[in-house]
Amino acid sequence: MKSSPDAIERLVTLLSKLPGIGKKSATRMAYHFLDADPSYARLLAEQLLSLHQAIRRCSRCGSFTETDPCPICTDPGRDPSIICVIERPQDIRVIEESREFRGHFHVLGGLIAPLDGVSPDDLTIGKLLSRVRGSGRIKELILALNPTVEGDTTALYLQKQLKELDVEVTRLASGLPVGGDLEYADRLTLSRSFRGRTKMG
Amino acid sequence: MKSSPDAIERLVTLLSKLPGIGKKSATRMAYHFLDADPSYARLLAEQLLSLHQAIRRCSRCGSFTETDPCPICTDPGRDPSIICVIERPQDIRVIEESREFRGHFHVLGGLIAPLDGVSPDDLTIGKLLSRVRGSGRIKELILALNPTVEGDTTALYLQKQLKELDVEVTRLASGLPVGGDLEYADRLTLSRSFRGRTKMG
């Protein structure tokens, strides 16, 4: 049943393809574009049109960047001897916001997931190995991969591949979230937080 | 703190202006555009650019339309003697989807809200009155306005304005939502559903 003009329907269809956006939210958005000043839709359209031209992948770490190598890879204030290995370029943002890490990054481009047809060859693991071998001054690789089955599989695989190289491999601690409640922790999280318990004082 | 390239930041800023979209969702969307095929961003951009050219207001009912008058106002299968009065053009969609109403519409363009500076003159009330006077065959106006303070105020104002004209003014029933639970009904909804109780059988 058609209850909106075609131009609105087409816009709603495209907007519903965004992550987390259903038909209802997409409809609200579409009408928002109509209610708002036309310059808003135009600005967004221009930004979308220039996006893929402005953004490329950093040839060193694989993150999204406007300049190659990216600002993080060329920042003299950062420590190139520690590399944080992440799944996707967007993981950089949240790690940068934590202000905990001042080394370099390496984007894997996914996690090993045999059921989804993602094998180690689909990721930038080979590139990571030659990066470690080629540099000679990389001391630590921090695996910042999700604590999921795929993250665990990928972490184990990387650990094996890196065994012969003279580099320490660590992984982000997994456990109770800060501000969380023991009562609501799931069994696996609780079990991990027991195994990873730290000495006080 | 800058943790993404400028082109992504600009896109996130624009996307966060959408209704119900915070910075986090906007960021997810922006990266989705980068992960997806470039044709997706291009298609959406083109749709946004053509939107305001394709869509205008129907000169009769005030709804969004590609043709003036709109398909509903010109549909010979619809009853022009009943007009459903709504706040915004997007209300048409949900009413059409209920398949309960086969008359015409009238978009007020808002609700009377003195605190927000919206007076009757800001709405298309004058146009509605001349539409009723001019046609001579409009029998009923159904006020499909939200059961809120603003909706109630606007409904009362319209009822007063329409008193001298030979037209029945009704308002959508307000009460317990279908599938709802009496236990969770708020006091006002419950009180309305008592006052609007209907005879059975």
PDB file of C-alpha atoms in Angstrom, chain A residues 1 3-12 14-15 17-21 23 27-38 40-45 47-49 51-52 54-55 57 64-66 89-90 92-93 96-97 99, chain B residues 1 3-12 14-15 17-21 23 27-38 40-45 47-49 51-52 54-55 57 64-66 89-90 92-93 96-97 99:
ATOM      1  CA  MET A   1       0.000   0.000   0.000  1.00  0.00           C
ATOM      2  CA  SER A   3       0.784   6.072   1.563  1.00  0.00           C
ATOM      3  CA  SER A   4       3.593   8.528   0.753  1.00  0.00           C
ATOM      4  CA  PRO A   5       4.849  10.111  -2.462  1.00  0.00           C
ATOM      5  CA  ASP A   6       7.421   8.015  -4.373  1.00  0.00           C
ATOM      6  CA  ALA A   7      10.307  10.395  -3.665  1.00  0.00           C
ATOM      7  CA  ILE A   8       9.755   9.962   0.067  1.00  0.00           C
ATOM      8  CA  GLU A   9       9.359   6.179  -0.249  1.00  0.00           C
ATOM      9  CA  ARG A  10      12.646   5.922  -2.148  1.00  0.00           C
ATOM     10  CA  LEU A  11      14.435   7.962   0.505  1.00  0.00           C
ATOM     11  CA  VAL A  12      12.929   5.815   3.291  1.00  0.00           C
ATOM     12  CA  LEU A  14      17.660   3.927   1.304  1.00  0.00           C
ATOM     13  CA  LEU A  15      17.714   5.219   4.881  1.00  0.00           C
ATOM     14  CA  LYS A  17      19.622   0.259   5.065  1.00  0.00           C
ATOM     15  CA  LEU A  18      21.593   2.164   7.696  1.00  0.00           C
ATOM     16  CA  PRO A  19      22.638   0.154  10.774  1.00  0.00           C
ATOM     17  CA  GLY A  20      20.047   0.238  13.544  1.00  0.00           C
ATOM     18  CA  ILE A  21      17.523   2.128  11.419  1.00  0.00           C
ATOM     19  CA  LYS A  23      11.332   1.662   8.587  1.00  0.00           C
ATOM     20  CA  THR A  27      10.349   7.630   7.850  1.00  0.00           C
ATOM     21  CA  ARG A  28      10.911  10.090  10.695  1.00  0.00           C
ATOM     22  CA  MET A  29      14.240  11.043   9.127  1.00  0.00           C
ATOM     23  CA  ALA A  30      12.757  11.484   5.659  1.00  0.00           C
ATOM     24  CA  TYR A  31      10.094  13.872   6.948  1.00  0.00           C
ATOM     25  CA  HIS A  32      12.733  15.670   8.978  1.00  0.00           C
ATOM     26  CA  PHE A  33      14.567  16.451   5.719  1.00  0.00           C
ATOM     27  CA  LEU A  34      11.328  17.894   4.337  1.00  0.00           C
ATOM     28  CA  ASP A  35      10.565  19.937   7.443  1.00  0.00           C
ATOM     29  CA  ALA A  36      14.108  21.273   7.724  1.00  0.00           C
ATOM     30  CA  ASP A  37      15.676  23.925   5.551  1.00  0.00           C
ATOM     31  CA  PRO A  38      16.563  22.490   2.099  1.00  0.00           C
ATOM     32  CA  TYR A  40      20.439  20.636   5.300  1.00  0.00           C
ATOM     33  CA  ALA A  41      19.636  17.884   2.776  1.00  0.00           C
ATOM     34  CA  ARG A  42      21.984  19.546   0.290  1.00  0.00           C
ATOM     35  CA  LEU A  43      24.899  19.760   2.752  1.00  0.00           C
ATOM     36  CA  LEU A  44      24.476  16.124   3.744  1.00  0.00           C
ATOM     37  CA  ALA A  45      24.246  15.077   0.093  1.00  0.00           C
ATOM     38  CA  GLN A  47      29.232  15.360   2.215  1.00  0.00           C
ATOM     39  CA  LEU A  48      28.101  11.901   1.099  1.00  0.00           C
ATOM     40  CA  LEU A  49      29.231  12.535  -2.472  1.00  0.00           C
ATOM     41  CA  LEU A  51      33.174  10.999   1.289  1.00  0.00           C
ATOM     42  CA  HIS A  52      34.674   8.178  -0.756  1.00  0.00           C
ATOM     43  CA  ALA A  54      38.228  12.218   0.595  1.00  0.00           C
ATOM     44  CA  ILE A  55      38.757   9.041   2.589  1.00  0.00           C
ATOM     45  CA  ARG A  57      42.951   3.466   3.655  1.00  0.00           C
ATOM     46  CA  PHE A  64      40.520   5.436   7.222  1.00  0.00           C
ATOM     47  CA  THR A  65      42.439   8.606   6.502  1.00  0.00           C
ATOM     48  CA  GLU A  66      42.588  11.690   4.302  1.00  0.00           C
ATOM     49  CA  PRO A  89      39.028   1.276  11.522  1.00  0.00           C
ATOM     50  CA  GLN A  90      36.205   2.618  13.697  1.00  0.00           C
ATOM     51  CA  ILE A  92      40.490   3.557  16.677  1.00  0.00           C
ATOM     52  CA  ARG A  93      38.049   6.266  17.743  1.00  0.00           C
ATOM     53  CA  GLU A  96      41.784   7.209  21.183  1.00  0.00           C
ATOM     54  CA  GLU A  97      39.018   8.603  23.343  1.00  0.00           C
ATOM     55  CA  ARG A  99      43.569   8.256  26.087  1.00  0.00           C
TER      56      ARG A  99
ATOM     57  CA  MET B   1      39.994  15.716  20.578  1.00  0.00           C
ATOM     58  CA  SER B   3      40.040  10.893  16.510  1.00  0.00           C
ATOM     59  CA  SER B   4      38.612  10.590  12.983  1.00  0.00           C
ATOM     60  CA  PRO B   5      39.455  12.259   9.686  1.00  0.00           C
ATOM     61  CA  ASP B   6      37.680  15.597   9.092  1.00  0.00           C
ATOM     62  CA  ALA B   7      35.462  14.252   6.301  1.00  0.00           C
ATOM     63  CA  ILE B   8      34.048  11.636   8.687  1.00  0.00           C
ATOM     64  CA  GLU B   9      33.645  14.187  11.504  1.00  0.00           C
ATOM     65  CA  ARG B  10      31.701  16.530   9.232  1.00  0.00           C
ATOM     66  CA  LEU B  11      29.398  13.701   8.159  1.00  0.00           C
ATOM     67  CA  VAL B  12      28.856  12.640  11.783  1.00  0.00           C
ATOM     68  CA  LEU B  14      25.341  16.424   9.998  1.00  0.00           C
ATOM     69  CA  LEU B  15      23.901  12.976  10.729  1.00  0.00           C
ATOM     70  CA  LYS B  17      21.027  16.413  13.572  1.00  0.00           C
ATOM     71  CA  LEU B  18      18.558  13.725  12.498  1.00  0.00           C
ATOM     72  CA  PRO B  19      15.731  12.985  14.960  1.00  0.00           C
ATOM     73  CA  GLY B  20      16.630  10.269  17.457  1.00  0.00           C
ATOM     74  CA  ILE B  21      20.233  10.044  16.247  1.00  0.00           C
ATOM     75  CA  LYS B  23      26.707  10.979  18.139  1.00  0.00           C
ATOM     76  CA  THR B  27      29.304   7.521  13.861  1.00  0.00           C
ATOM     77  CA  ARG B  28      28.062   3.990  13.119  1.00  0.00           C
ATOM     78  CA  MET B  29      26.217   5.347  10.092  1.00  0.00           C
ATOM     79  CA  ALA B  30      29.221   7.280   8.811  1.00  0.00           C
ATOM     80  CA  TYR B  31      31.432   4.184   8.946  1.00  0.00           C
ATOM     81  CA  HIS B  32      28.658   2.174   7.325  1.00  0.00           C
ATOM     82  CA  PHE B  33      28.828   4.515   4.328  1.00  0.00           C
ATOM     83  CA  LEU B  34      32.577   3.865   4.136  1.00  0.00           C
ATOM     84  CA  ASP B  35      32.220   0.092   4.477  1.00  0.00           C
ATOM     85  CA  ALA B  36      29.396  -0.117   1.956  1.00  0.00           C
ATOM     86  CA  ASP B  37      29.742   0.178  -1.805  1.00  0.00           C
ATOM     87  CA  PRO B  38      30.291   3.851  -2.816  1.00  0.00           C
ATOM     88  CA  TYR B  40      25.038   3.572  -1.745  1.00  0.00           C
ATOM     89  CA  ALA B  41      26.272   6.980  -0.531  1.00  0.00           C
ATOM     90  CA  ARG B  42      25.845   8.307  -4.080  1.00  0.00           C
ATOM     91  CA  LEU B  43      22.265   7.045  -4.419  1.00  0.00           C
ATOM     92  CA  LEU B  44      21.291   8.524  -1.065  1.00  0.00           C
ATOM     93  CA  ALA B  45      22.969  11.831  -1.931  1.00  0.00           C
ATOM     94  CA  GLN B  47      17.796  11.261  -3.481  1.00  0.00           C
ATOM     95  CA  LEU B  48      18.470  14.000  -0.937  1.00  0.00           C
ATOM     96  CA  LEU B  49      19.361  16.502  -3.647  1.00  0.00           C
ATOM     97  CA  LEU B  51      13.881  15.647  -2.580  1.00  0.00           C
ATOM     98  CA  HIS B  52      12.898  19.283  -2.194  1.00  0.00           C
ATOM     99  CA  ALA B  54      10.210  16.570  -6.199  1.00  0.00           C
ATOM    100  CA  ILE B  55       8.064  17.216  -3.144  1.00  0.00           C
ATOM    101  CA  ARG B  57       2.693  20.953  -0.512  1.00  0.00           C
ATOM    102  CA  PHE B  64       3.516  16.492   0.895  1.00  0.00           C
ATOM    103  CA  THR B  65       2.977  15.482  -2.718  1.00  0.00           C
ATOM    104  CA  GLU B  66       4.655  15.177  -6.095  1.00  0.00           C
ATOM    105  CA  PRO B  89       1.737  15.594   6.746  1.00  0.00           C
ATOM    106  CA  GLN B  90       3.392  12.447   8.119  1.00  0.00           C
ATOM    107  CA  ILE B  92      -1.430  10.695   6.820  1.00  0.00           C
ATOM    108  CA  ARG B  93       0.761   7.608   6.508  1.00  0.00           C
ATOM    109  CA  GLU B  96      -3.818   5.367   5.667  1.00  0.00           C
ATOM    110  CA  GLU B  97      -2.172   2.229   6.992  1.00  0.00           C
ATOM    111  CA  ARG B  99      -7.425   1.513   6.389  1.00  0.00           C
TER     112      ARG B  99
END
